[in-house]
Amino acid sequence: MSSSQPFLPSSPLSQAYPGGGLRKSRFTYKHLSQLSLSSTTCPLRVIAHIDLDAFYAQCEMVRLNVPEDQPLAVQQWQGLIAINYPARKFGMNRHITITEAKKLCPNLIMQHVATWKEGDEKWAYHKDAFAQIANHKVSLDPYRLESRRILACIKETLPAPPLQKVEKASIDEVFLDLSAQIHSILLEQYPELSGPPPYDDPTENLPRSPTTALDWNTDALVDLDNTETEDDDPDWDDIAIQIGSEIVRGVRDAIRERLKYTCSAGIAHNKMIAKLGSAHKKPNQQTIVRNRAIQQFLGGFKFTKIRNLGGKLGDQVVSTFGTDQVTELLQVPIEQLKFKLGDDTGSWVYAIIRGEEYSEVNSRTQIKSMLSAKSFRPSINTFEQAVRWLRIFAADIFSRLVEEGVLENKRRPKTMNLHHRQGGQMRSRQAPIPSGRSIDEALLFEISKTLLGQVIVDGRAWPCANLSLSVGGFEDGPTGNRGIGGFLVKGEEAKAMRSTSRDVEHQDSALDSGRPGKRRRVDEGGIQKFFAKRDNSRGEHDDEFGADEEAPALLHHSSSLGDLEALTAKNEGQGTQDQTDEKPAFGMHHDIQESNETTPTHAPPLPTPSHQPSIETYLCTKCNAPLPTARKAEHEDWHFAKDLQAVDHPIAVASSSTKPSSVAPNGTSSKKPAAVGAKRGPKKPGGGAEGKGVEKGQKRLVFGR
């Protein structure tokens, strides 16, 4: 059956129709998901680089409250380290002398940096510091303080982590990864992106952006590559970078309004291009480098300006290929770059000049080390001079440690290093900073003196041309610790805990009183051990199981056991007096009762029924005693043994059955039974059972009298 309708693909959403059909973005739902994770390989990624304009000069302008159009330069000894933009209009740079600068701009303000004066405990601004190079040391602490204020302002302006990723690159540079924040804004402004991908396929292309034009405000927008035109509708990467430019503009405005500092910015796909962009238009501007403009932007640079392509590697590339221009190096194939520079370096150079860079914005912006140093002109020649400078170094480092939170135990260094240069020889010594002591200026000074002493002992130390002290190995202090008071309770809480403990003790004592006491186990002797075999897997009172049931039926055997009385007396005593004293196996003190007493004297020990569940019983045909089925074989063996004894000693058994033994008043038998275990037959030399001496406290048992 045919249809008059033309055939359409089953997934038309993934097609882009050049003839006016539904157009799709070249980015996918997977790319959108990577954007939320700040993935370094996401093509929608947006990175910003913020650079303070002539930072040292701005710090002095803000401190002195001078007009923004006033030329100002920062002086260090007889040189210039910073020049503001109004002064640069006069042709000044950092390589000219103070005299030349004054000639170029007569109204130039020359502000010397703060210094540590020998013997002072705090840095300060000294009017004659430029002439005191021998007795003063430069301090950059004022600029570090302002850098921290600016960083705090940036973090306050941006949303909290994890949307915020900020990296402090230097004292006046900051990288921002805006990807996660831009992702949240995209979902808010374009709800069609928040749904699941068609057919749950993350490789499906995103719908085309409904925006046909973007307002870049007053940003410096880099022109597109030669193969691109502005007539093309913007895709999601253009929209993402435009949102990033608005975020950066808000950050710059906050710094300007709160702290009075201006800064420039670059917004691009990665850190390398963003850093080049921040220096493209200065001061107080921001440059946007879209993905479609990267080649156009990099084409105007020398590749030696790219990070990590300067220095020796840049010189090697220039000497190898005879050019320092990116546009010319782009013509070199990757095989030739690998052959000349090596596989790894050649591949990296090939990618970096095409704008491919994937380094991550590291949100950890805390410092890793602190250094305080001084080059001496002229050199110092005595230990006392060096010690005075060490005191300044220690004070300098400690003041910066205070800002890092060392007093609150937030962060602290683990090691100290001292470097000493004498002539062309550099020597260094290292020592740990005791973790058990709080860090203060005195401790740092003490350790530094020790290290200096080690250097002096090792050899020639004077004259000294340079001395430096540093601390490193910073670690975060413990968090969540409590003082000893945190483990103590007071007042009502303590009373409540005391009453609770008493209740628990009362319950424990009640449980203990209901538990049966432990009984001693005494090794059985003689023939009895063959009938009272114990199972070690049972409880400690298993030997009493069934004793009450068996006792009545065994009473009639008590008078006819004869020579077994001494053996079974121990078992009887075990059932009545084991809680007091352990009885000897053969002795006088057996609690043997008359045959008409209720306590059996010859029954083998059986477990107590109160500690075991009820089990099936059987009725003995010889003694009519109800016994547990498990004890049937043992009980029958007992009867068999008794029958054997009757055959071996018929007279003794008959006598004992007709003439019960009397019981002495003290509870012991008045008869003297023969020693148990004596063997029949010829006696051994030296006396047998009859001739052997009786131990103290025992009597012989005589049978058949």
XYZ file of C-alpha atoms in Angstrom:
705
model
C 0.000 0.000 0.000
C 1.605 3.277 -1.077
C 1.299 6.695 0.479
C 1.062 10.054 -1.191
C 3.186 11.656 1.582
C 6.935 11.881 1.044
C 9.162 9.723 3.249
C 10.594 11.445 6.336
C 13.413 10.156 8.548
C 12.382 8.668 11.878
C 14.419 11.235 13.790
C 13.890 14.557 12.012
C 14.945 16.495 15.107
C 18.536 15.492 14.547
C 18.608 16.850 11.001
C 19.353 20.357 9.852
C 17.511 21.246 6.703
C 19.291 23.793 4.526
C 16.086 24.386 2.622
C 14.357 26.121 5.512
C 13.487 23.123 7.732
C 14.165 22.777 11.452
C 17.767 23.750 12.095
C 19.885 22.211 14.826
C 22.852 23.410 16.851
C 26.253 21.840 16.249
C 26.464 21.225 20.018
C 24.862 18.267 21.770
C 23.151 17.553 25.066
C 26.368 15.900 26.176
C 28.211 19.180 25.708
C 25.554 20.936 27.778
C 26.029 18.407 30.548
C 29.807 18.869 30.435
C 29.294 22.605 30.811
C 27.604 22.073 34.191
C 30.644 20.062 35.351
C 33.184 22.685 34.185
C 34.822 20.058 31.984
C 38.058 21.253 30.384
C 37.135 19.533 27.108
C 33.674 21.067 26.802
C 33.424 23.259 23.653
C 30.947 25.533 25.467
C 33.418 26.265 28.273
C 33.957 29.935 29.259
C 37.082 31.176 31.092
C 37.817 34.745 32.187
C 41.099 36.374 33.183
C 41.004 39.554 35.287
C 44.150 41.695 35.424
C 44.483 44.784 37.633
C 45.701 47.860 35.732
C 49.174 48.966 36.903
C 48.388 47.434 40.256
C 51.186 48.825 42.441
C 50.597 52.306 41.067
C 46.843 52.006 41.643
C 47.437 50.937 45.244
C 49.430 54.092 45.893
C 46.843 56.231 44.108
C 44.050 54.796 46.264
C 46.135 55.149 49.429
C 47.128 58.754 48.639
C 43.691 59.555 47.197
C 45.100 61.271 44.127
C 43.009 61.995 40.992
C 42.835 59.269 38.393
C 44.452 61.467 35.742
C 47.468 62.268 37.939
C 50.721 60.714 36.632
C 52.291 58.501 39.300
C 55.166 56.043 39.424
C 56.241 53.624 42.144
C 59.912 53.864 43.024
C 62.204 51.191 44.497
C 65.605 52.589 45.373
C 66.763 54.264 42.129
C 64.427 52.428 39.735
C 60.752 52.330 38.756
C 58.638 49.205 39.257
C 55.178 50.547 38.260
C 53.854 53.427 36.162
C 50.174 54.340 35.900
C 48.492 54.930 32.542
C 48.352 58.750 32.759
C 52.157 58.742 33.178
C 52.624 56.344 30.263
C 51.168 58.963 27.951
C 54.419 60.867 28.463
C 56.441 57.991 27.049
C 57.679 56.609 30.322
C 58.437 52.950 30.977
C 60.028 50.947 33.785
C 63.452 50.930 32.188
C 64.164 54.652 32.500
C 65.861 56.333 35.442
C 64.302 58.666 38.001
C 65.977 61.669 36.385
C 64.693 60.771 32.931
C 61.173 60.280 34.277
C 61.196 63.734 35.864
C 62.258 65.270 32.609
C 59.476 63.576 30.672
C 56.788 64.498 33.231
C 57.651 67.274 35.645
C 54.472 66.838 37.730
C 55.046 63.127 38.173
C 54.487 61.808 41.715
C 57.326 59.521 42.762
C 56.227 57.244 45.615
C 58.755 54.899 47.131
C 57.551 51.494 48.293
C 57.189 50.744 51.994
C 60.308 49.435 53.720
C 61.432 47.651 56.826
C 63.937 49.775 58.691
C 66.640 47.955 60.608
C 65.410 47.615 64.200
C 61.730 48.381 63.424
C 58.957 45.914 64.182
C 56.635 47.088 61.384
C 57.035 48.206 57.794
C 56.341 51.849 57.024
C 56.636 54.506 54.325
C 59.881 56.466 54.793
C 60.579 59.671 52.879
C 64.304 58.979 52.647
C 63.967 55.269 51.911
C 65.482 55.635 48.402
C 68.792 56.667 50.028
C 68.770 53.956 52.741
C 69.326 50.859 50.667
C 71.948 49.597 53.112
C 69.648 49.801 56.161
C 66.163 49.258 54.715
C 64.392 46.320 53.143
C 61.536 46.534 50.629
C 58.094 45.483 51.863
C 55.292 44.545 49.451
C 52.835 43.905 52.264
C 50.585 46.891 51.388
C 50.007 45.422 47.931
C 49.387 41.923 49.289
C 46.735 43.292 51.611
C 44.951 45.051 48.761
C 45.196 41.915 46.620
C 43.368 39.949 49.300
C 40.641 42.564 49.516
C 40.115 42.417 45.764
C 40.002 38.627 45.768
C 37.431 38.690 48.567
C 35.312 41.155 46.577
C 35.382 38.901 43.515
C 34.264 35.884 45.541
C 31.463 37.856 47.173
C 30.167 38.971 43.783
C 30.046 35.451 42.315
C 27.694 32.708 43.514
C 28.966 30.300 46.132
C 30.773 27.072 45.203
C 30.373 24.765 43.351
C 29.223 27.353 40.808
C 32.212 29.504 41.775
C 35.711 28.535 40.628
C 38.380 31.178 41.260
C 42.146 30.862 40.884
C 44.555 33.502 42.112
C 47.305 33.452 39.483
C 49.439 36.221 41.012
C 49.174 39.271 43.216
C 47.196 41.117 40.491
C 45.727 38.298 38.323
C 42.726 36.036 38.770
C 41.232 33.284 36.595
C 37.498 32.524 36.678
C 35.817 29.393 35.346
C 32.267 30.579 34.619
C 31.007 27.371 33.009
C 28.814 26.054 35.831
C 27.284 29.468 36.502
C 26.570 29.982 32.808
C 24.914 26.558 32.633
C 22.467 27.526 35.377
C 21.676 30.820 33.615
C 21.130 29.056 30.275
C 18.560 26.699 31.802
C 16.798 29.647 33.387
C 16.684 31.797 30.242
C 16.072 28.953 27.801
C 13.726 26.376 29.413
C 13.786 24.211 26.273
C 17.317 23.125 27.292
C 16.248 21.769 30.679
C 14.360 18.759 29.321
C 15.852 15.347 28.568
C 17.424 14.786 25.145
C 15.223 13.265 22.421
C 15.109 9.484 22.647
C 17.321 9.802 25.774
C 20.305 10.089 23.456
C 22.903 12.575 24.784
C 24.535 12.744 21.370
C 21.417 14.402 19.924
C 22.043 17.971 18.842
C 20.628 20.831 20.853
C 17.845 22.902 19.284
C 19.028 26.015 17.568
C 19.121 29.135 19.731
C 16.118 31.440 19.208
C 18.451 34.418 19.579
C 19.440 35.913 16.248
C 21.611 38.795 17.510
C 23.693 39.443 20.610
C 24.388 42.761 22.324
C 28.057 42.883 23.245
C 27.664 46.281 24.906
C 30.983 48.150 24.935
C 33.198 45.044 24.939
C 36.192 44.772 22.641
C 34.973 42.045 20.296
C 37.644 40.296 18.264
C 36.765 39.951 14.576
C 35.770 36.537 13.278
C 38.032 34.311 11.250
C 38.149 34.808 7.483
C 35.858 31.818 6.960
C 33.173 33.162 9.300
C 30.685 36.018 8.910
C 28.560 37.985 11.331
C 25.498 37.161 9.238
C 25.395 33.661 10.718
C 23.045 33.250 13.644
C 24.829 32.777 16.961
C 25.130 29.281 18.329
C 25.138 28.236 21.987
C 28.882 28.877 22.392
C 28.342 32.511 21.380
C 25.453 32.847 23.827
C 27.502 31.243 26.619
C 30.443 33.589 26.122
C 28.086 36.580 25.946
C 26.597 35.585 29.317
C 30.153 35.256 30.635
C 30.983 38.784 29.502
C 28.020 40.122 31.490
C 29.186 38.257 34.610
C 32.728 39.630 34.288
C 31.424 43.133 33.741
C 29.519 42.854 36.995
C 32.651 41.704 38.825
C 34.694 44.585 37.454
C 32.011 47.073 38.400
C 31.934 45.736 41.969
C 35.712 46.122 42.314
C 35.474 49.628 40.959
C 32.625 50.726 43.233
C 33.784 49.133 46.472
C 37.579 49.398 46.269
C 38.163 52.051 43.559
C 40.366 49.809 41.399
C 40.095 49.355 37.650
C 40.914 46.116 35.894
C 40.903 44.610 32.414
C 39.566 41.203 31.438
C 39.686 38.623 28.710
C 36.869 36.119 28.095
C 37.512 33.071 25.937
C 37.314 29.290 25.660
C 40.456 28.550 27.718
C 43.000 30.118 30.069
C 45.681 30.788 27.479
C 43.473 32.842 25.144
C 41.725 34.585 28.053
C 45.070 35.788 29.425
C 46.127 37.125 26.038
C 42.719 38.783 25.750
C 42.994 40.677 29.068
C 46.153 42.420 27.806
C 44.687 43.122 24.355
C 42.779 46.282 25.315
C 43.877 48.152 28.441
C 43.110 49.856 30.738
C 39.647 49.204 32.159
C 38.308 47.158 29.217
C 37.419 43.568 28.484
C 38.092 41.590 25.327
C 35.934 38.741 24.050
C 37.478 36.047 21.870
C 34.739 33.828 20.441
C 35.499 30.308 19.239
C 35.029 31.458 15.660
C 37.631 34.228 16.139
C 40.529 32.318 17.690
C 42.681 32.071 14.565
C 42.072 35.706 13.709
C 43.089 36.695 17.253
C 46.230 34.556 17.487
C 47.364 35.532 14.004
C 48.518 38.928 15.214
C 50.773 37.565 17.995
C 54.305 36.354 18.229
C 54.137 32.841 19.617
C 56.855 33.775 22.117
C 54.133 35.759 23.920
C 52.196 32.571 24.582
C 52.691 31.101 28.034
C 55.364 28.364 28.104
C 56.463 29.239 24.569
C 58.908 31.874 25.676
C 62.363 31.338 27.089
C 64.531 28.483 25.830
C 61.720 26.624 24.073
C 60.675 29.760 22.191
C 64.274 30.425 21.183
C 64.596 26.828 19.958
C 61.446 27.095 17.835
C 62.556 30.439 16.384
C 66.027 29.135 15.495
C 64.616 25.903 14.057
C 61.897 27.375 11.826
C 63.248 30.901 11.325
C 60.139 32.784 12.508
C 58.402 33.944 15.666
C 54.996 34.628 14.072
C 52.005 32.374 14.755
C 50.679 32.734 11.207
C 53.901 31.425 9.695
C 54.290 28.576 12.182
C 50.741 27.441 11.350
C 52.015 26.405 7.910
C 54.422 23.839 9.402
C 52.916 20.325 9.386
C 52.744 18.358 12.608
C 55.127 15.674 11.328
C 57.871 18.236 10.861
C 57.232 19.749 14.299
C 57.530 16.297 15.896
C 60.682 15.522 13.940
C 62.399 18.767 14.918
C 61.107 19.157 18.498
C 60.229 15.637 19.564
C 56.856 13.914 19.640
C 55.479 15.438 22.832
C 56.791 18.981 22.340
C 55.922 19.027 18.651
C 52.342 17.906 19.330
C 51.939 20.492 22.067
C 53.243 23.365 19.894
C 50.977 22.284 17.033
C 47.917 22.435 19.332
C 48.776 25.588 21.298
C 49.232 27.848 18.269
C 45.744 26.754 17.181
C 44.249 27.800 20.511
C 43.854 24.281 21.928
C 44.617 24.355 25.633
C 42.872 22.426 28.412
C 44.402 23.448 31.730
C 42.012 23.592 34.675
C 41.148 26.579 36.829
C 42.478 25.598 40.233
C 40.226 27.018 42.919
C 42.898 26.588 45.596
C 44.281 30.106 45.837
C 46.209 29.834 49.098
C 49.924 30.556 49.090
C 52.446 27.732 49.298
C 55.493 29.603 50.651
C 56.682 32.954 51.956
C 60.057 34.569 51.275
C 61.864 37.516 52.770
C 65.260 38.392 51.254
C 67.851 41.124 51.020
C 70.744 41.755 48.645
C 73.490 43.719 50.370
C 75.324 46.540 48.641
C 77.887 46.758 50.117
C 78.124 43.238 51.556
C 77.796 42.616 55.281
C 80.764 41.193 57.184
C 79.660 40.276 60.716
C 77.329 37.870 62.452
C 75.688 40.769 64.302
C 74.717 42.489 61.040
C 73.194 39.299 59.681
C 71.240 38.732 62.908
C 69.691 42.209 62.675
C 68.431 41.378 59.176
C 67.163 38.000 60.312
C 65.053 39.792 62.902
C 63.522 41.890 60.116
C 62.936 38.793 57.992
C 61.223 37.029 60.892
C 58.989 40.036 61.579
C 58.155 40.349 57.867
C 57.179 36.691 57.521
C 55.265 36.612 60.796
C 53.121 39.611 59.812
C 52.132 37.777 56.631
C 51.496 34.569 58.562
C 49.062 36.465 60.765
C 47.088 37.400 57.651
C 47.047 33.714 56.676
C 45.420 32.848 60.006
C 48.358 31.344 61.882
C 47.131 32.782 65.192
C 43.758 31.080 64.730
C 45.575 27.863 63.720
C 43.939 27.956 60.290
C 47.203 27.411 58.420
C 50.818 27.051 59.481
C 54.134 26.250 57.759
C 56.130 23.132 58.588
C 59.670 24.087 57.524
C 62.028 27.065 57.406
C 64.824 27.577 54.872
C 67.768 29.958 55.023
C 69.822 30.813 51.924
C 73.216 32.470 52.196
C 75.372 33.710 49.318
C 79.045 34.460 49.734
C 80.803 35.376 46.514
C 79.693 32.841 43.937
C 78.761 30.179 46.492
C 75.155 29.696 47.624
C 74.486 27.616 50.722
C 71.188 26.731 52.316
C 69.976 25.123 55.507
C 66.549 23.809 56.499
C 64.871 23.091 59.827
C 61.396 21.972 60.890
C 59.100 24.330 62.740
C 57.982 22.603 65.969
C 54.367 21.589 65.634
C 53.809 21.591 69.381
C 54.544 25.328 69.756
C 52.533 28.302 68.650
C 54.262 30.297 65.915
C 55.385 33.788 66.815
C 58.106 36.182 65.755
C 60.470 35.014 68.504
C 60.242 31.370 67.401
C 60.977 32.254 63.765
C 63.912 34.424 64.790
C 65.308 31.682 67.032
C 65.197 29.057 64.262
C 66.749 31.440 61.726
C 69.678 32.183 64.041
C 70.274 28.465 64.468
C 70.351 27.972 60.701
C 72.733 30.894 60.238
C 75.016 29.410 62.886
C 75.100 26.132 60.942
C 76.142 27.989 57.782
C 78.924 29.823 59.608
C 80.251 26.638 61.212
C 80.437 24.907 57.828
C 82.952 27.346 56.396
C 83.666 30.837 55.155
C 80.558 33.027 55.423
C 81.823 36.593 55.030
C 81.388 38.867 53.219
C 77.719 37.980 52.605
C 76.102 39.378 49.450
C 72.589 37.976 49.876
C 70.549 36.514 52.694
C 67.009 35.155 52.532
C 64.583 33.411 54.842
C 61.522 31.446 53.758
C 58.847 29.203 55.222
C 56.925 26.541 53.347
C 55.061 23.285 53.537
C 51.851 24.991 54.592
C 49.134 22.768 55.993
C 45.621 23.493 57.148
C 45.011 23.452 60.866
C 42.679 20.910 62.452
C 38.965 21.648 62.247
C 36.159 20.651 64.568
C 38.396 20.244 67.619
C 36.941 20.933 71.065
C 38.578 22.044 74.241
C 38.413 19.919 77.372
C 35.330 21.834 78.459
C 33.485 20.423 75.476
C 33.717 16.931 76.968
C 32.372 17.965 80.390
C 28.741 18.446 81.403
C 27.357 20.682 84.095
C 24.154 21.467 85.948
C 20.941 19.766 84.971
C 22.585 17.779 82.194
C 25.018 16.206 84.647
C 22.182 15.335 87.058
C 20.197 13.719 84.269
C 23.186 11.630 83.213
C 23.835 10.575 86.850
C 20.245 9.426 87.385
C 20.336 7.533 84.089
C 23.516 5.697 85.090
C 21.944 4.726 88.436
C 18.922 3.248 86.687
C 21.173 1.239 84.421
C 23.200 -0.061 87.389
C 19.987 -1.070 89.200
C 18.790 -2.991 86.167
C 22.158 -4.716 85.813
C 22.144 -5.778 89.497
C 18.614 -7.152 89.156
C 19.687 -9.209 86.178
C 22.767 -10.477 88.007
C 20.680 -11.615 91.032
C 18.518 -13.770 88.791
C 21.429 -15.579 87.209
C 22.527 -18.957 88.644
C 25.928 -18.978 90.251
C 28.867 -20.624 88.646
C 29.909 -24.033 89.900
C 33.317 -25.537 90.042
C 34.150 -28.466 87.882
C 35.994 -31.244 89.644
C 37.602 -34.101 87.822
C 35.801 -37.384 88.380
C 37.744 -40.414 89.573
C 37.395 -44.159 89.382
C 34.653 -45.994 87.553
C 32.248 -43.065 87.852
C 33.926 -41.173 85.008
C 32.765 -43.830 82.555
C 29.079 -43.145 83.398
C 29.051 -39.362 83.958
C 30.508 -38.298 80.632
C 29.962 -34.599 80.121
C 29.254 -32.692 76.963
C 31.450 -29.573 76.864
C 29.106 -27.876 74.496
C 26.438 -27.573 77.202
C 26.083 -24.945 79.874
C 27.934 -24.910 83.134
C 25.029 -26.615 85.005
C 24.497 -29.496 82.595
C 25.771 -31.971 85.192
C 22.610 -31.402 87.227
C 20.155 -32.148 84.410
C 17.624 -34.857 85.357
C 18.983 -35.438 88.877
C 15.632 -34.813 90.547
C 13.800 -37.289 88.302
C 16.315 -40.070 88.748
C 16.868 -39.786 92.494
C 13.687 -41.556 93.823
C 14.190 -44.638 91.686
C 17.802 -45.041 92.687
C 17.369 -44.856 96.436
C 17.115 -48.601 96.814
C 20.615 -49.000 95.396
C 22.243 -46.791 98.010
C 22.596 -49.521 100.621
C 24.027 -52.100 98.248
C 26.807 -50.156 96.592
C 29.460 -51.077 99.110
C 32.823 -49.942 97.863
C 31.284 -47.268 95.586
C 30.112 -45.139 98.509
C 33.324 -43.147 98.649
C 33.175 -42.509 94.902
C 29.560 -41.412 94.775
C 29.805 -39.282 97.905
C 31.746 -36.730 95.869
C 28.940 -36.477 93.333
C 26.414 -36.024 96.112
C 28.451 -33.261 97.687
C 28.768 -31.608 94.318
C 25.016 -31.239 94.152
C 24.687 -29.680 97.607
C 27.870 -27.878 98.633
C 29.798 -26.910 95.517
C 29.096 -23.277 96.309
C 31.432 -23.428 99.313
C 34.380 -25.796 99.235
C 35.776 -28.307 96.826
C 35.834 -31.833 98.340
C 38.671 -34.344 97.923
C 37.994 -37.438 95.855
C 38.904 -39.843 98.659
C 38.622 -38.581 102.205
C 36.726 -38.390 105.425
C 34.509 -35.397 104.798
C 31.800 -36.829 102.536
C 28.285 -35.687 103.244
C 26.883 -39.245 102.949
C 23.360 -39.740 104.302
C 21.444 -42.832 105.342
C 19.722 -44.882 102.674
C 16.330 -43.477 103.692
C 17.455 -39.899 102.944
C 16.194 -38.239 99.761
C 19.676 -37.522 98.403
C 21.014 -40.315 96.179
C 24.554 -41.476 96.721
C 25.164 -43.599 93.652
C 23.262 -42.129 90.744
C 25.429 -40.765 87.968
C 25.282 -36.930 87.705
C 22.584 -35.680 85.352
C 21.734 -32.140 84.184
C 19.194 -30.003 85.982
C 15.900 -29.707 84.070
C 15.400 -26.060 85.050
C 18.121 -25.036 82.609
C 17.102 -27.157 79.645
C 13.909 -27.551 77.661
C 11.749 -30.608 78.333
C 12.750 -33.677 76.310
C 11.325 -37.172 75.757
C 11.840 -39.717 78.592
C 11.788 -43.473 78.930
C 11.045 -45.751 81.924
C 13.911 -47.974 83.082
C 12.723 -51.612 83.325
C 15.163 -52.375 86.177
C 14.649 -49.456 88.532
C 11.418 -47.968 87.118
C 13.092 -44.536 86.935
C 11.928 -42.084 84.243
C 15.014 -40.812 82.405
C 15.766 -38.707 79.303
C 15.999 -40.758 76.158
C 19.505 -39.383 75.512
C 20.660 -40.959 78.807
C 19.218 -44.443 78.106
C 22.479 -46.023 76.922
C 24.468 -44.480 79.776
C 21.918 -45.646 82.384
C 21.924 -49.177 81.059
C 25.745 -49.211 81.228
C 25.437 -48.161 84.858
C 23.178 -51.132 85.636
C 25.607 -53.417 83.789
C 28.500 -52.160 85.920
C 26.501 -52.733 89.068
C 25.781 -56.293 87.983
C 29.481 -56.899 87.377
C 30.304 -55.555 90.822
C 27.745 -57.908 92.392
C 29.409 -60.863 90.699
C 32.939 -59.829 91.744
C 32.035 -58.954 95.379
C 28.957 -60.956 96.322
C 29.734 -60.962 100.063
C 30.368 -57.226 100.259
C 27.246 -56.432 98.339
C 25.087 -58.746 100.428
C 26.510 -57.323 103.645
C 25.974 -53.760 102.593
C 22.450 -54.533 101.483
C 21.461 -56.089 104.849
C 23.579 -53.940 107.183
C 23.584 -50.278 106.303
C 26.671 -48.385 107.297
C 26.255 -46.086 110.192
C 26.979 -42.506 109.876
C 29.120 -40.708 112.341
C 27.772 -37.578 114.003
C 30.169 -35.406 112.025
C 28.669 -36.736 108.807
C 31.452 -39.190 107.898
C 31.137 -42.950 107.746
C 32.310 -44.920 110.790
C 33.367 -47.806 108.555
C 36.839 -48.005 107.104
C 36.449 -48.896 103.443
C 39.331 -50.304 101.504
C 41.283 -48.044 99.203
C 39.598 -47.645 95.883
C 41.480 -48.681 92.833
C 43.592 -51.403 94.449
C 44.223 -54.176 91.963
C 43.595 -57.812 92.729
C 46.490 -60.238 92.508
C 49.952 -60.509 93.979
C 51.227 -57.519 95.812
C 54.201 -55.621 94.603
C 57.393 -55.609 96.601
C 57.435 -53.028 99.283
C 53.781 -53.258 100.146
C 50.555 -53.192 98.240
C 47.298 -51.544 98.940
C 47.172 -52.785 102.457
C 50.710 -51.939 103.272
C 50.755 -48.520 101.783
C 50.628 -45.641 104.212
C 47.455 -43.597 104.525
C 47.698 -39.926 103.798
C 46.882 -37.414 106.493
C 43.155 -36.869 107.009
C 42.132 -40.177 105.357
C 40.986 -43.610 106.601
C 40.878 -46.987 104.985
C 37.568 -48.397 103.843
C 37.092 -52.044 104.856
C 34.516 -54.193 103.101
C 32.857 -57.428 104.211
C 33.012 -56.867 108.003
